[in-house]
Amino acid sequence: MRQKGFTLIELLIVVAIIGILATIGLPMYTKHQAKAKFTAGLAEISALKAGYEDVINQGTVPTLALIGGSSPTANCTIDVTGDVASGAGTIRCEILDAPAPVLGKTITLTRSASTGWSCATTVDPQYAAKGCGANGA
């Protein structure tokens, strides 16, 4: 008589293989989530640049409400600063609800009247988008 089914050894091998795959896959997934959260935060504050330009060119001190933003959002706590006389200012995002590598880190878009917008962040370069690093590069 022939038995149908799996032996205990076969089941243990399958469980071991799943464990190995999870050990490899989980850190990669966390890194992907961190990059995605950074990109989402950057997109949120980048969308506010047009409103910021409009307000500062009208000679008004920019505030979050005037440039069309609200805080907190799903990805950021947003702060806005600006000086009409010099044309300089910032839009800053503190990342919320994210994996540990990017949680609480900041993304700052800085406006200069002479050089335009630049991006800087406190996030590790492996999670940051191109063009937005610790030194703005």
Coordinates of C-alpha atoms in Angstrom, one line a residue, residues 52-60 111:
Y52 CA 5.5 79.6 -3.0
E53 CA 6.9 81.4 -6.1
D54 CA 3.5 83.1 -6.6
V55 CA 3.2 84.3 -3.1
I56 CA 6.8 85.6 -2.8
N57 CA 6.6 87.4 -6.2
Q58 CA 3.5 89.2 -4.9
G59 CA 5.5 90.6 -2.1
T60 CA 3.8 88.6 0.6
R111 CA 15.0 79.0 -2.5

